[in-house]
mmCIF file of C-alpha atoms in Angstrom:
data_model
loop_
_atom_site.group_PDB
_atom_site.id
_atom_site.type_symbol
_atom_site.label_atom_id
_atom_site.label_comp_id
_atom_site.label_asym_id
_atom_site.label_seq_id
_atom_site.Cartn_x
_atom_site.Cartn_y
_atom_site.Cartn_z
ATOM 1 C CA THR V 1 14.871 134.120 -94.172
ATOM 2 C CA ILE V 2 17.357 131.635 -92.696
ATOM 3 C CA ARG V 3 14.995 130.873 -89.805
ATOM 4 C CA SER V 4 12.189 130.242 -92.334
ATOM 5 C CA LEU V 5 14.453 127.936 -94.336
ATOM 6 C CA LEU V 6 15.398 125.867 -91.274
ATOM 7 C CA GLN V 7 11.755 125.755 -90.139
ATOM 8 C CA GLY V 8 10.862 124.587 -93.659
ATOM 9 C CA TYR V 9 13.179 121.607 -93.306
ATOM 10 C CA ALA V 10 11.725 120.776 -89.881
ATOM 11 C CA SER V 11 8.150 121.049 -91.167
ATOM 12 C CA LEU V 12 8.622 118.081 -93.543
ATOM 13 C CA ASP V 13 6.263 120.038 -95.806
ATOM 14 C CA VAL V 14 7.641 120.846 -99.257
ATOM 15 C CA PRO V 15 5.619 124.066 -99.859
ATOM 16 C CA THR V 16 6.814 125.395 -96.476
ATOM 17 C CA LEU V 17 10.425 124.572 -97.395
ATOM 18 C CA LEU V 18 10.074 126.241 -100.799
ATOM 19 C CA ALA V 19 8.450 129.415 -99.420
ATOM 20 C CA SER V 20 11.750 131.239 -98.835
ATOM 21 C CA LEU V 21 13.385 130.134 -102.100
ATOM 22 C CA SER V 22 13.790 132.284 -105.214
ATOM 23 C CA ASP V 23 12.273 131.139 -108.511
ATOM 24 C CA GLN V 24 15.872 130.940 -109.792
ATOM 25 C CA PHE V 25 16.988 128.841 -106.805
ATOM 26 C CA ILE V 26 19.843 126.334 -107.264
ATOM 27 C CA HIS V 27 20.761 123.497 -104.864
ATOM 28 C CA ARG V 28 24.161 121.830 -105.080
ATOM 29 C CA VAL V 29 25.402 118.875 -103.052
ATOM 30 C CA LEU V 30 29.074 118.276 -102.382
ATOM 31 C CA PRO V 31 31.400 116.442 -102.434
ATOM 32 C CA ALA V 32 31.301 116.044 -106.200
ATOM 33 C CA SER V 33 32.135 112.331 -105.777
ATOM 34 C CA LEU V 34 28.472 111.779 -104.830
ATOM 35 C CA ASP V 35 27.603 112.683 -108.438
ATOM 36 C CA MET V 36 24.460 114.595 -107.456
ATOM 37 C CA PRO V 37 23.435 117.076 -110.146
ATOM 38 C CA PRO V 38 22.635 120.710 -109.350
ATOM 39 C CA ARG V 39 18.880 121.153 -108.914
ATOM 40 C CA GLY V 40 16.624 124.035 -109.831
ATOM 41 C CA ILE V 41 13.552 124.678 -107.721
ATOM 42 C CA ASP V 42 11.411 122.000 -109.451
ATOM 43 C CA GLU V 43 14.064 119.299 -109.111
ATOM 44 C CA PHE V 44 14.768 120.371 -105.534
ATOM 45 C CA SER V 45 11.048 120.100 -104.772
ATOM 46 C CA GLN V 46 11.009 116.518 -106.092
ATOM 47 C CA HIS V 47 14.167 115.689 -104.133
ATOM 48 C CA ALA V 48 12.712 117.152 -100.927
ATOM 49 C CA THR V 49 9.475 115.207 -101.459
ATOM 50 C CA GLY V 50 11.490 111.974 -101.598
ATOM 51 C CA ILE V 51 13.589 112.806 -98.538
ATOM 52 C CA PHE V 52 10.623 114.031 -96.502
ATOM 53 C CA SER V 53 8.682 110.855 -97.315
ATOM 54 C CA VAL V 54 11.061 108.713 -95.248
ATOM 55 C CA PHE V 55 11.104 110.897 -92.123
ATOM 56 C CA GLU V 56 8.667 110.981 -89.257
ATOM 57 C CA LYS V 57 10.432 114.023 -87.811
ATOM 58 C CA PHE V 58 13.482 116.029 -88.815
ATOM 59 C CA ALA V 59 15.442 119.123 -87.810
ATOM 60 C CA MET V 60 18.509 121.039 -88.954
ATOM 61 C CA VAL V 61 20.095 122.309 -85.758
ATOM 62 C CA PRO V 62 22.711 125.027 -86.303
ATOM 63 C CA GLU V 63 25.976 124.449 -84.442
ATOM 64 C CA GLU V 64 27.803 127.436 -85.906
ATOM 65 C CA THR V 65 26.649 130.238 -88.182
ATOM 66 C CA PHE V 66 28.813 132.681 -90.097
ATOM 67 C CA THR V 67 27.241 135.639 -91.892
ATOM 68 C CA ASP V 68 28.740 137.971 -94.486
ATOM 69 C CA LEU V 69 25.998 140.562 -95.013
ATOM 70 C CA GLY V 70 28.047 142.407 -97.620
ATOM 71 C CA LYS V 71 28.089 139.343 -99.859
ATOM 72 C CA GLY V 72 24.694 137.986 -98.782
ATOM 73 C CA ILE V 73 26.227 134.699 -97.669
ATOM 74 C CA VAL V 74 25.279 132.682 -94.585
ATOM 75 C CA THR V 75 27.256 129.535 -93.773
ATOM 76 C CA ILE V 76 25.793 127.069 -91.302
ATOM 77 C CA HIS V 77 27.386 123.998 -89.771
ATOM 78 C CA ALA V 78 24.305 122.008 -88.739
ATOM 79 C CA ARG V 79 23.386 118.760 -87.061
ATOM 80 C CA MET V 80 20.694 116.871 -88.915
ATOM 81 C CA GLU V 81 18.497 114.992 -86.465
ATOM 82 C CA GLY V 82 15.463 112.935 -87.263
ATOM 83 C CA THR V 83 13.504 109.757 -86.949
ATOM 84 C CA LEU V 84 12.927 107.609 -89.995
ATOM 85 C CA LYS V 85 9.467 106.207 -90.547
ATOM 86 C CA SER V 86 9.075 102.568 -89.587
ATOM 87 C CA LYS V 87 8.621 100.040 -92.334
ATOM 88 C CA PRO V 88 6.553 96.921 -91.643
ATOM 89 C CA GLN V 89 8.742 93.886 -91.131
ATOM 90 C CA PRO V 90 7.897 90.245 -91.712
ATOM 91 C CA GLY V 91 5.697 89.160 -88.822
ATOM 92 C CA ALA V 92 6.069 86.263 -86.481
ATOM 93 C CA ASN V 93 2.434 85.304 -86.953
ATOM 94 C CA ASN V 94 2.077 82.543 -89.558
ATOM 95 C CA GLY V 95 5.133 83.722 -91.481
ATOM 96 C CA ALA V 96 3.407 86.931 -92.635
ATOM 97 C CA THR V 97 5.501 89.393 -94.625
ATOM 98 C CA GLY V 98 5.248 93.016 -95.657
ATOM 99 C CA ASP V 99 2.354 95.062 -94.358
ATOM 100 C CA GLY V 100 -0.269 92.305 -94.314
ATOM 101 C CA PRO V 101 -1.773 90.590 -91.288
ATOM 102 C CA GLY V 102 0.842 89.651 -88.743
ATOM 103 C CA ALA V 103 3.326 92.289 -89.878
ATOM 104 C CA VAL V 104 5.394 93.751 -87.090
ATOM 105 C CA GLU V 105 6.417 97.416 -87.001
ATOM 106 C CA ALA V 106 10.176 97.808 -87.126
ATOM 107 C CA PRO V 107 11.933 99.736 -84.388
ATOM 108 C CA LYS V 108 12.335 103.438 -85.061
ATOM 109 C CA ILE V 109 15.654 104.429 -86.618
ATOM 110 C CA GLU V 110 17.189 107.640 -85.361
ATOM 111 C CA TRP V 111 19.009 109.596 -88.067
ATOM 112 C CA ARG V 112 22.037 111.660 -87.039
ATOM 113 C CA ASN V 113 24.169 113.466 -89.549
ATOM 114 C CA GLU V 114 25.807 116.813 -90.154
ATOM 115 C CA CYS V 115 26.300 119.190 -93.031
ATOM 116 C CA VAL V 116 27.674 122.572 -93.942
ATOM 117 C CA MET V 117 25.326 124.784 -95.941
ATOM 118 C CA ILE V 118 26.590 127.831 -97.808
ATOM 119 C CA ILE V 119 23.476 129.900 -98.452
ATOM 120 C CA ARG V 120 23.397 132.818 -100.884
ATOM 121 C CA LEU V 121 20.615 135.345 -100.314
ATOM 122 C CA SER V 122 19.008 137.933 -102.581
ATOM 123 C CA ALA V 123 20.312 141.519 -102.273
ATOM 124 C CA ASP V 124 17.513 142.416 -99.837
ATOM 125 C CA GLY V 125 17.931 139.148 -97.889
ATOM 126 C CA SER V 126 14.325 138.083 -98.473
ATOM 127 C CA GLU V 127 14.965 135.012 -100.657
ATOM 128 C CA VAL V 128 17.386 132.109 -100.829
ATOM 129 C CA LEU V 129 19.086 132.087 -104.236
ATOM 130 C CA GLU V 130 21.398 129.131 -103.746
ATOM 131 C CA ILE V 131 22.348 126.452 -101.254
ATOM 132 C CA THR V 132 25.599 124.566 -101.598
ATOM 133 C CA GLU V 133 25.396 121.719 -99.115
ATOM 134 C CA PHE V 134 28.456 119.726 -98.127
ATOM 135 C CA VAL V 135 27.232 116.420 -96.693
ATOM 136 C CA ASP V 136 28.705 113.348 -95.029
ATOM 137 C CA SER V 137 29.392 111.047 -98.001
ATOM 138 C CA HIS V 138 28.932 107.876 -95.970
ATOM 139 C CA LYS V 139 25.518 108.952 -94.661
ATOM 140 C CA ALA V 140 24.419 110.215 -98.100
ATOM 141 C CA ILE V 141 25.200 106.815 -99.622
ATOM 142 C CA GLU V 142 23.429 105.054 -96.743
ATOM 143 C CA MET V 143 20.332 107.200 -97.326
ATOM 144 C CA ARG V 144 20.364 106.492 -101.061
ATOM 145 C CA GLN V 145 20.878 102.713 -100.661
ATOM 146 C CA ARG V 146 18.881 101.849 -97.530
ATOM 147 C CA HIS V 147 16.227 104.434 -96.811
ATOM 148 C CA ALA V 148 15.323 106.535 -99.861
ATOM 149 C CA PRO V 149 12.251 105.780 -101.973
ATOM 150 C CA LYS V 150 12.638 104.036 -105.316
ATOM 151 C CA ASN V 151 13.913 106.189 -108.191
ATOM 152 C CA PHE V 152 15.527 108.519 -105.681
ATOM 153 C CA ASP V 153 18.432 110.609 -106.908
#
C-alpha cells in the first residue's frame, strides 16, 4: 500500500495516486501556520491535480521509514525531488512575450524539498485512511506564490 502511494505521487497521475486511498481519506498539512484546511478525497484530488500540473517529473524518496503495525501507522521522512515544467519567457525576437512567436523556453527548475508523512492505514493495511504531512513552510509558500496554478490552495 505504501509502495503504491509513493508510486502514485511519482506517476503525476491523479487516479493512480488515489487508487490506494480510502473513500473516507483525509489529508492534513502541517504546520498549522500554513493555514491549509484538511482535505477529503475530492479536495485532495483537486489539490493533487494543481500540484501535478506544474511538474514534469516528481518523486517522494524515503530517507527513513518507521512502521507500527499494531496501530497501522507508517511514518516516512522523504525527499521530494522533481523538475518543474518550463514556462515560456519573453523572447529576444522582436520583443515577443508569453508563448507567442519568439518566446524562449525558460531553464528547467529543479525542485528539492522534504517532508514527514504520518500515514494511517486501514485495519487490513490495504487502504490509506489519512496522511498528515509536515512540510517545509518556506518551500510550501514558495510553491503557492511562484509556481502553483491560479486559484491554488
